[in-house]
Coordinates of C-alpha atoms in Angstrom, one line a residue:
M13 CA -0.1 0.1 0.0
E14 CA 1.3 3.5 -1.0
I15 CA 0.6 6.8 0.7
R16 CA 0.0 9.6 -1.8
T17 CA -0.3 13.2 -1.2
V18 CA -2.5 15.6 -3.1
R19 CA -2.8 19.3 -3.2
S20 CA -5.8 21.4 -2.5
V21 CA -7.0 23.7 -5.2
N22 CA -8.3 26.4 -2.8
D23 CA -5.3 26.8 -0.6
P24 CA -2.4 25.6 -2.6
N25 CA -0.3 25.3 0.9
K26 CA -2.9 22.7 2.0
T27 CA -2.0 19.1 1.0
Y28 CA -3.9 15.5 1.8
E29 CA -2.7 11.9 2.0
F30 CA -4.4 9.1 1.1
A31 CA -3.9 5.4 1.0
D32 CA -3.5 3.7 -2.5
N33 CA -3.7 0.0 -2.6
G34 CA -4.7 0.3 -6.4
E35 CA -8.3 -1.2 -5.5
P36 CA -10.4 1.8 -4.7
M37 CA -14.1 1.9 -3.6
R38 CA -15.8 2.7 -6.5
G39 CA -18.8 5.0 -6.6
G40 CA -21.5 6.0 -9.3
M41 CA -18.9 8.6 -10.8
K42 CA -16.1 8.3 -8.2
D43 CA -13.0 6.6 -6.6
V44 CA -12.9 6.6 -3.3
Y45 CA -9.4 6.4 -0.8
F46 CA -9.1 6.4 2.6
S47 CA -6.9 8.8 4.4
P48 CA -4.2 7.0 6.5
D49 CA -6.3 7.7 9.7
K50 CA -9.6 7.0 7.9
S51 CA -10.9 10.6 9.3
Y52 CA -11.6 11.9 5.4
V53 CA -12.0 10.6 2.0
V54 CA -10.4 11.6 -0.9
A55 CA -12.9 10.7 -4.1
F56 CA -11.5 11.6 -7.6
F57 CA -13.8 11.8 -10.4
R58 CA -13.3 9.2 -12.8
D59 CA -14.0 11.4 -16.0
K60 CA -12.1 14.6 -16.3
L61 CA -14.5 17.8 -14.9
D62 CA -14.6 21.2 -17.4
D63 CA -14.1 24.3 -15.9
N64 CA -17.7 25.1 -15.1
Q65 CA -18.1 21.7 -12.9
K66 CA -14.7 22.8 -11.0
E67 CA -15.9 26.0 -10.3
R68 CA -19.0 24.4 -8.8
L69 CA -16.9 22.6 -6.3
K70 CA -14.7 25.6 -5.2
R71 CA -18.3 27.4 -4.7
I72 CA -19.6 24.5 -2.6
T73 CA -16.2 23.8 -0.4
G74 CA -15.1 27.4 -0.4
Y75 CA -18.1 29.9 -0.5
Y76 CA -20.9 28.0 1.3
L77 CA -19.3 25.4 3.6
P78 CA -17.8 28.6 5.5
Q79 CA -21.4 29.7 5.4
I80 CA -22.5 26.8 7.7
K81 CA -19.4 27.1 9.8
N82 CA -19.5 30.5 10.9
K83 CA -23.5 30.5 11.5
E84 CA -25.5 28.8 14.3
A85 CA -26.1 25.4 14.8
A86 CA -22.6 24.7 12.8
D87 CA -21.6 21.6 14.7
Y88 CA -25.6 20.0 14.2
Y89 CA -25.3 20.5 10.5
L90 CA -21.4 19.0 9.9
E91 CA -21.4 16.6 12.1
E92 CA -24.9 15.1 12.1
V93 CA -27.2 16.4 9.1
F94 CA -24.5 16.9 5.9
R95 CA -21.1 15.1 5.0
W96 CA -20.4 18.2 3.2
P97 CA -17.3 18.1 1.0
T98 CA -14.2 20.5 2.6
D99 CA -12.0 20.8 -0.2
V100 CA -11.2 20.5 -4.1
V101 CA -7.7 18.7 -5.0
E102 CA -6.3 17.9 -8.2
Q103 CA -4.1 14.9 -9.6
N104 CA -2.9 14.0 -12.9
G105 CA -5.5 16.2 -14.3
F106 CA -8.3 14.6 -12.8
T107 CA -10.2 16.6 -9.7
G108 CA -11.3 15.2 -6.5
I109 CA -13.0 16.2 -3.4
I110 CA -12.5 16.1 0.7
V111 CA -15.4 14.4 2.5
P112 CA -15.2 13.5 6.2
A113 CA -15.8 9.9 6.6
Y114 CA -19.0 8.4 7.8
K115 CA -19.5 7.8 11.4
G116 CA -19.6 4.3 12.7
K117 CA -23.2 4.1 13.1
F118 CA -24.0 4.3 9.3
F119 CA -22.8 0.8 8.8
F120 CA -24.9 -2.2 9.6
A121 CA -23.4 -3.4 12.6
K122 CA -25.4 -7.1 12.4
G123 CA -26.3 -7.5 8.8
H124 CA -29.8 -9.2 8.2
E125 CA -31.3 -11.7 10.5
T126 CA -30.1 -14.9 8.9
G127 CA -26.8 -13.8 7.7
D128 CA -24.1 -11.5 7.4
L129 CA -24.6 -9.6 3.6
I130 CA -24.8 -6.3 4.2
K131 CA -23.1 -6.3 7.6
G132 CA -20.5 -3.4 7.3
K133 CA -22.0 -2.0 4.8
E134 CA -23.5 1.6 4.5
K135 CA -27.0 2.1 5.7
N136 CA -28.1 3.7 2.9
G137 CA -31.8 5.0 3.2
K138 CA -33.2 2.5 0.7
W139 CA -32.9 -0.4 3.3
F140 CA -35.4 1.7 5.3
A141 CA -37.6 2.9 3.0
A142 CA -38.9 -0.2 1.2
A143 CA -40.9 -2.5 3.3
K144 CA -39.5 -5.9 2.1
F145 CA -36.4 -5.2 4.0
R146 CA -38.3 -5.2 7.3
N147 CA -40.7 -8.3 6.5
E148 CA -39.8 -10.9 8.8
Q149 CA -40.3 -13.7 6.2
F150 CA -37.8 -11.6 3.4
P151 CA -34.3 -13.4 3.0
L152 CA -32.5 -9.9 3.2
R153 CA -34.3 -8.3 5.9
V154 CA -32.8 -6.1 8.0
A155 CA -32.1 -6.9 11.7
R156 CA -35.1 -6.4 14.2
S157 CA -32.2 -4.6 16.4
E158 CA -31.5 -2.0 13.4
L159 CA -34.7 -0.9 12.3
G160 CA -35.6 1.1 15.1
N161 CA -39.0 2.0 16.0
W162 CA -41.8 4.1 14.3
L163 CA -41.0 7.1 16.6
S164 CA -37.3 6.8 15.0
Y165 CA -38.1 7.6 11.4
F166 CA -40.0 10.9 12.3
Q167 CA -36.9 12.1 14.0
I168 CA -35.1 10.9 11.2
C169 CA -36.9 12.8 8.7
V170 CA -36.8 16.2 10.6
N171 CA -33.1 16.0 10.5
L172 CA -33.7 15.5 6.6
V173 CA -35.8 18.2 6.3
R174 CA -33.5 20.7 8.5
G175 CA -31.0 19.7 5.9
V176 CA -33.1 20.6 3.0
K177 CA -34.3 23.9 5.3
K178 CA -30.6 25.0 5.5
M179 CA -29.4 24.5 2.0
H180 CA -32.6 26.1 0.4
A181 CA -31.9 29.2 2.8
M182 CA -28.9 29.2 1.3
G183 CA -30.0 30.0 -2.1
L184 CA -29.0 26.0 -3.1
A185 CA -31.1 23.2 -4.4
H186 CA -30.0 19.7 -3.9
S187 CA -31.5 18.2 -7.4
D188 CA -31.1 14.5 -6.6
L189 CA -32.7 13.9 -3.1
S190 CA -33.7 10.6 -2.7
Y191 CA -32.8 7.3 -0.6
N192 CA -29.7 6.7 -2.3
N193 CA -28.2 10.0 -0.8
V194 CA -29.3 9.8 2.6
L195 CA -27.8 7.3 5.5
I196 CA -30.1 6.5 8.5
D197 CA -29.6 4.9 11.9
P198 CA -32.9 4.5 13.5
V199 CA -31.3 3.3 16.5
E200 CA -29.9 6.3 17.1
K201 CA -32.8 8.4 15.1
A202 CA -29.8 9.9 12.8
A203 CA -29.9 10.9 9.5
C204 CA -27.1 12.5 7.1
M205 CA -27.2 13.6 3.7
I206 CA -24.3 13.0 1.1
D207 CA -22.8 12.8 -2.2
L208 CA -23.4 16.9 -2.1
D209 CA -20.7 17.5 -5.0
G210 CA -23.8 18.1 -7.3
L211 CA -25.8 20.8 -5.6
V212 CA -27.9 23.6 -7.9
V213 CA -26.4 27.1 -7.6
P214 CA -29.4 28.9 -9.1
G215 CA -28.3 31.2 -12.3
L216 CA -24.7 30.1 -12.0
F217 CA -24.5 26.2 -11.9
P218 CA -27.9 24.5 -13.4
A219 CA -28.6 20.5 -12.4
E220 CA -26.3 18.2 -14.2
V221 CA -28.7 15.4 -13.5
I222 CA -32.5 15.3 -13.0
G223 CA -32.7 13.2 -10.2
T224 CA -33.4 9.2 -8.9
A225 CA -36.4 8.2 -10.7
E226 CA -38.9 7.8 -7.9
F227 CA -38.0 11.2 -6.0
I228 CA -38.3 13.4 -9.8
A229 CA -40.6 16.0 -9.9
P230 CA -43.7 15.4 -12.5
E231 CA -42.9 18.6 -14.3
V232 CA -39.2 17.6 -14.8
L233 CA -40.4 14.1 -16.2
A234 CA -43.3 15.6 -18.3
T235 CA -40.7 18.4 -20.2
K236 CA -37.4 15.9 -20.2
H237 CA -38.1 15.6 -23.9
L238 CA -37.4 19.0 -24.7
N239 CA -33.8 20.6 -25.2
K240 CA -32.1 22.0 -21.7
N241 CA -32.4 25.6 -23.1
D242 CA -36.0 25.6 -24.0
P243 CA -37.8 27.8 -21.6
N244 CA -40.7 25.2 -21.0
R245 CA -38.0 22.4 -19.8
K246 CA -38.4 22.1 -16.2
L247 CA -35.1 20.8 -14.2
P248 CA -34.3 20.5 -10.5
S249 CA -34.8 23.3 -8.4
R250 CA -35.9 24.3 -5.1
L251 CA -39.0 23.5 -6.2
T252 CA -38.4 20.0 -7.0
D253 CA -37.1 19.5 -4.0
L254 CA -40.0 20.2 -2.5
H255 CA -41.5 17.1 -4.0
A256 CA -38.8 14.6 -3.4
L257 CA -38.6 15.7 0.1
P258 CA -42.4 14.5 0.9
V259 CA -42.1 11.3 -1.2
L260 CA -39.1 10.6 1.1
I261 CA -40.9 11.1 4.3
Y262 CA -43.8 9.1 2.8
M263 CA -41.4 6.4 2.1
F264 CA -39.6 6.5 5.6
L265 CA -43.2 6.1 7.6
L266 CA -45.3 4.2 5.5
H267 CA -43.0 2.0 3.6
R268 CA -44.6 2.5 0.0
H269 CA -44.4 4.9 -2.8
P270 CA -47.3 7.8 -2.9
L271 CA -47.6 7.7 -6.8
K272 CA -47.2 3.8 -7.6
G273 CA -50.5 2.6 -7.9
G274 CA -52.8 0.7 -10.2
K275 CA -53.8 2.9 -12.7
V276 CA -52.3 2.0 -16.2
H277 CA -51.7 4.9 -18.6
D278 CA -49.9 2.9 -21.5
L279 CA -49.4 -0.4 -22.4
D280 CA -45.9 0.2 -23.0
T281 CA -43.9 -0.3 -19.6
E282 CA -41.3 2.8 -19.8
K283 CA -44.1 5.3 -21.1
D284 CA -46.6 4.0 -18.4
D285 CA -43.8 4.7 -15.9
L286 CA -43.1 8.2 -17.6
L287 CA -47.0 9.1 -17.6
S288 CA -47.3 8.1 -13.6
M289 CA -44.7 9.5 -12.6
G290 CA -45.0 12.7 -14.4
E291 CA -48.0 14.5 -16.6
K292 CA -50.6 11.8 -15.2
A293 CA -49.0 11.3 -11.6
L294 CA -51.9 10.9 -9.0
F295 CA -51.5 10.0 -5.4
I296 CA -52.7 6.8 -4.4
E297 CA -54.5 8.0 -1.6
H298 CA -56.4 11.1 -3.3
P299 CA -59.4 11.3 -1.0
T300 CA -61.9 11.9 -4.2
D301 CA -60.0 10.4 -6.9
Q302 CA -59.5 6.7 -6.2
T303 CA -58.4 5.3 -9.7
N304 CA -54.9 5.4 -8.8
R305 CA -55.6 3.0 -5.9
P306 CA -52.8 0.1 -5.5
K307 CA -54.5 -3.1 -6.6
P308 CA -54.5 -5.8 -4.1
N309 CA -53.9 -8.6 -6.6
R310 CA -50.6 -6.9 -7.1
F311 CA -49.0 -6.8 -3.7
S312 CA -45.9 -8.8 -3.3
K313 CA -46.1 -10.7 0.1
W314 CA -42.7 -8.5 1.0
D315 CA -44.5 -5.6 0.9
M316 CA -47.4 -5.8 3.4
P317 CA -48.8 -4.9 5.5
W318 CA -47.5 -1.5 4.4
A319 CA -48.7 -2.0 1.0
D320 CA -52.2 -2.0 1.8
I321 CA -53.8 1.4 2.0
N322 CA -56.8 0.1 3.7
A323 CA -55.1 -1.0 6.2
L324 CA -52.8 1.6 7.4
P325 CA -53.9 4.8 5.4
Y326 CA -51.9 8.1 5.4
T327 CA -54.3 9.2 8.1
I328 CA -52.5 7.4 10.7
L329 CA -50.0 10.3 10.8
G330 CA -52.3 12.3 12.4
P331 CA -54.0 15.6 11.2
Y332 CA -50.6 17.4 10.4
L333 CA -48.9 15.4 8.3
T334 CA -52.1 14.5 6.5
E335 CA -52.8 18.1 5.5
M336 CA -49.2 18.2 4.6
F337 CA -49.1 15.3 2.0
N338 CA -52.4 16.8 0.9
R339 CA -50.5 20.1 0.1
A340 CA -47.6 18.1 -1.5
F341 CA -49.4 15.4 -3.4
I342 CA -52.8 16.8 -4.3
E343 CA -52.5 20.5 -4.6
G344 CA -48.7 20.7 -5.5
L345 CA -48.3 17.7 -7.0
H346 CA -48.9 19.9 -10.6
D347 CA -48.4 23.1 -9.0
P348 CA -45.1 23.6 -7.6
Q349 CA -45.8 27.0 -6.3
M350 CA -48.5 24.9 -3.9
R351 CA -45.6 22.8 -2.5
P352 CA -44.9 23.0 1.1
P353 CA -41.7 24.7 2.4
A354 CA -39.6 22.5 4.5
E355 CA -39.7 24.8 7.9
A356 CA -43.6 23.6 7.3
W357 CA -42.7 20.0 7.3
E358 CA -40.1 20.5 10.0
Q359 CA -43.0 22.0 12.4
A360 CA -45.5 19.2 11.4
L361 CA -43.5 16.5 12.0
L362 CA -42.5 17.7 15.6
K363 CA -46.3 18.7 16.5
T364 CA -46.9 14.8 15.1
V365 CA -44.4 13.6 17.6
D366 CA -46.4 15.0 20.5
L367 CA -48.9 13.1 19.5
M368 CA -47.2 9.9 20.0
Q369 CA -48.2 7.4 22.1
K370 CA -46.6 4.1 23.5
C371 CA -48.3 0.8 22.2
D372 CA -49.1 -1.2 25.1
N373 CA -48.2 -4.8 23.0
A374 CA -44.6 -5.3 24.1
N375 CA -44.4 -7.4 20.9
C376 CA -45.6 -4.7 18.6
T377 CA -43.0 -4.3 16.2
Q378 CA -43.7 -0.1 15.7
Q379 CA -43.9 0.1 19.0
W380 CA -45.4 3.8 19.0
Y381 CA -48.1 4.8 17.0
V382 CA -50.2 8.8 16.4
F383 CA -53.3 9.3 18.6
D384 CA -56.5 9.1 16.6
N385 CA -58.3 11.4 18.1
S386 CA -60.8 8.7 19.0
S387 CA -62.4 7.9 22.5
V388 CA -60.7 4.4 22.3
P389 CA -57.4 4.8 20.5
K390 CA -56.1 1.4 19.5
C391 CA -52.5 1.0 17.8
P392 CA -52.8 0.6 14.0
F393 CA -50.2 -1.7 13.6
C394 CA -51.2 -4.8 16.1
G395 CA -55.1 -3.8 16.8
T396 CA -54.2 -3.1 20.7
K397 CA -56.3 -1.1 22.6
H398 CA -54.7 1.7 25.3
Q399 CA -55.1 0.4 28.5
G400 CA -56.4 2.5 30.9
T401 CA -56.9 6.5 31.2
L402 CA -55.1 8.9 28.9
P403 CA -54.4 12.6 29.4
M404 CA -54.0 15.2 26.6
L405 CA -53.0 19.1 26.8
D406 CA -54.4 21.7 24.3
F407 CA -52.7 24.6 24.4
Y408 CA -53.9 27.8 23.9
Y409 CA -52.4 31.3 23.8
E410 CA -53.2 34.9 24.8
F411 CA -54.3 36.5 21.8
S412 CA -55.2 39.6 23.9
P413 CA -55.8 40.3 27.6
G414 CA -58.1 38.0 29.1
V415 CA -58.9 36.3 25.9
W416 CA -56.7 33.0 25.2
K417 CA -57.0 31.3 22.0
P418 CA -56.4 27.4 20.3
D419 CA -52.6 27.4 19.4
N420 CA -53.7 24.4 17.2
Q421 CA -51.2 21.9 19.2
R422 CA -51.4 19.3 21.4
L423 CA -49.5 17.0 23.9
M424 CA -50.5 13.3 24.3
V425 CA -49.3 12.3 28.1
Y426 CA -47.7 8.9 28.5
N427 CA -46.2 7.8 31.8
N428 CA -42.6 9.4 32.1
Q429 CA -43.1 12.1 29.4
Y430 CA -41.3 15.2 29.4
L431 CA -42.4 18.8 29.2
F432 CA -40.2 21.2 27.5
N433 CA -39.9 25.1 27.0
W434 CA -41.4 24.9 23.4
H435 CA -44.5 23.6 25.4
V436 CA -44.4 26.2 27.9
N437 CA -44.3 29.2 25.4
R438 CA -44.7 29.8 22.2
N439 CA -42.2 32.1 21.9
I440 CA -39.8 29.1 22.2
V441 CA -39.3 27.6 18.7
R442 CA -38.1 24.0 18.6
N443 CA -35.4 23.9 16.1
E444 CA -31.9 22.9 15.7
R445 CA -30.6 26.4 16.9
L446 CA -31.8 26.4 20.4
D447 CA -30.0 27.1 23.3
P448 CA -29.0 23.4 24.8
R449 CA -30.4 24.7 28.1
E450 CA -33.5 25.0 26.1
K451 CA -33.5 21.7 25.1
L452 CA -33.7 20.6 29.3
P453 CA -37.2 19.4 30.7
V454 CA -39.0 21.5 33.0
G455 CA -40.8 18.9 34.2
Y456 CA -42.5 15.3 33.8
F457 CA -45.8 13.0 33.7
T458 CA -46.4 10.5 35.8
F459 CA -49.0 7.7 36.8
F460 CA -48.9 8.2 40.3
E461 CA -51.2 6.1 43.1
G462 CA -53.5 5.6 40.4
K463 CA -53.7 9.4 39.3
W464 CA -51.9 11.2 36.6
V465 CA -49.8 14.0 37.9
F466 CA -47.3 16.7 36.4
V467 CA -44.0 17.2 38.4
N468 CA -42.9 20.6 38.0
Q469 CA -39.0 20.6 38.1
K470 CA -37.9 24.2 37.1
L471 CA -41.1 26.6 36.2
E472 CA -41.7 29.3 38.5
H473 CA -44.7 31.1 36.9
M474 CA -47.1 27.9 36.9
K475 CA -50.6 27.9 38.0
D476 CA -53.5 25.9 38.8
V477 CA -56.1 28.2 37.2
S478 CA -59.2 26.0 37.9
E479 CA -58.9 26.3 41.5
G480 CA -56.6 29.4 41.7
K481 CA -53.2 28.2 43.1
D482 CA -49.9 28.3 42.4
I483 CA -47.6 25.2 41.2
P484 CA -44.2 26.3 42.9
A485 CA -40.8 24.3 41.2
G486 CA -40.7 20.9 43.2
S487 CA -44.5 20.4 43.7
M488 CA -46.7 18.6 41.6
V489 CA -50.4 19.0 40.3
E490 CA -53.1 15.8 39.7
L491 CA -54.5 16.6 35.9
T492 CA -58.0 16.0 36.1
N493 CA -60.9 16.5 33.2
G494 CA -61.3 20.2 32.6
K495 CA -58.4 21.2 34.3
K496 CA -57.0 24.7 33.3
I497 CA -53.0 25.3 33.9
L498 CA -51.1 28.4 33.2
L499 CA -47.8 27.1 32.5
S500 CA -46.2 30.5 32.4
S501 CA -47.5 34.3 33.0
Q502 CA -44.5 35.5 30.8
E503 CA -45.0 36.7 27.6
G504 CA -46.2 33.8 24.9
G505 CA -46.6 31.8 27.9
R506 CA -49.4 29.0 27.3
L507 CA -52.6 27.7 29.0
A508 CA -53.2 24.1 28.8
L509 CA -56.6 22.3 28.9
I510 CA -56.6 18.9 30.1
T511 CA -58.9 16.5 28.6
I512 CA -59.4 12.7 30.4
T513 CA -60.4 10.1 27.5
N514 CA -60.6 6.6 27.4
N515 CA -62.3 6.6 30.7
N516 CA -64.4 3.4 30.1

């Protein structure tokens, strides 16, 4: 093995080393070599790049990377969400990029249940988006210990949404957002976006590819036959990212594709695929147009039960995400301007997490589900009914002095669940820029001596409005039906109305 040295294009005084044993890892477009300490890789493009392509890489590493480093939440983005190229190098006329190595959690520790064929391989998002890889009968299924639970995938989606949000805030577009370009680890609820050397810089560097088949926006497919210079030709952009993003979320949460249904547009398979994902695209769960419903006789046994939209409809995701998918796959499917921005997806996902309940069945494969607003909630995955009473907090904000209005947010309670400052005060936004102190819980809920109670750990202005009593830090209050609790008297402080359901 030979240790080679290569020089930076951005800073001629900087060099990098890589180990060359003559057999690099081969990606789709690049040959990849590890540094001697394996902290980074040097990835050389197999084809020589033109000046425009080189300039794109210089801009990504020399201009946009510092924008991330010098802003809030830099560690979150560069350590957790992105594997952002850090430099450009050249050797013998070939261009390469320096990229931090993937963290160990993004490699399979076990492989699958019946062998080690995928042990040590990257946890590419496709392993976790497709139903068959989690089906207990599928020979190449992912090990149960590496699949996480349903709640894991909500946090994974939050991380990916924040990555897209950051790119769009910098004026960039991904252009090829798909499960092939993300690594995920459901056990640690982690997600990382990779292969970021082809970002679209509007007005400077257009997309060089139109994307990965299942994630390409309908308008891009419908106009792909036109010349790239034709004003009617639609190329990847921020708006096409806002189609790929909900497709990715839908697949990670429901393990099926939102547009691949049973409607046939052409007997020619290739033409049919182009129409069904492009000009004639139709949401498989469209509430009023059912012509693209999946055909039960076409279900693969490996794709069950997720392929059955009657058994597991998208409405099991709760009201916030149901609305978002309606906006993305009905209103915005053929009208890109109607697609929700990444920030809206972030808030919908986080508000949905507040509706999650633990399944009472210890053997349930998903372990969590979204409260369905019924008086007798049950897990949609295993059918287990919730045991015992179930408190929920509906939040209100002070619209004007003494006038409280619903804040369109609810918190479902389970034993030993925490309350955070972003619940207490509507002016505290739950995002990646939160001060570490704001991420600490301020109290918790527990079932104590046959009663639901909230233990106030840190809140100094909490009050039982129903009984006119203060709830000082270090004390607890019983949660009873109809009780009103002022969580904070400070500006933005919320009022919580308690409802106890499942009393039967």
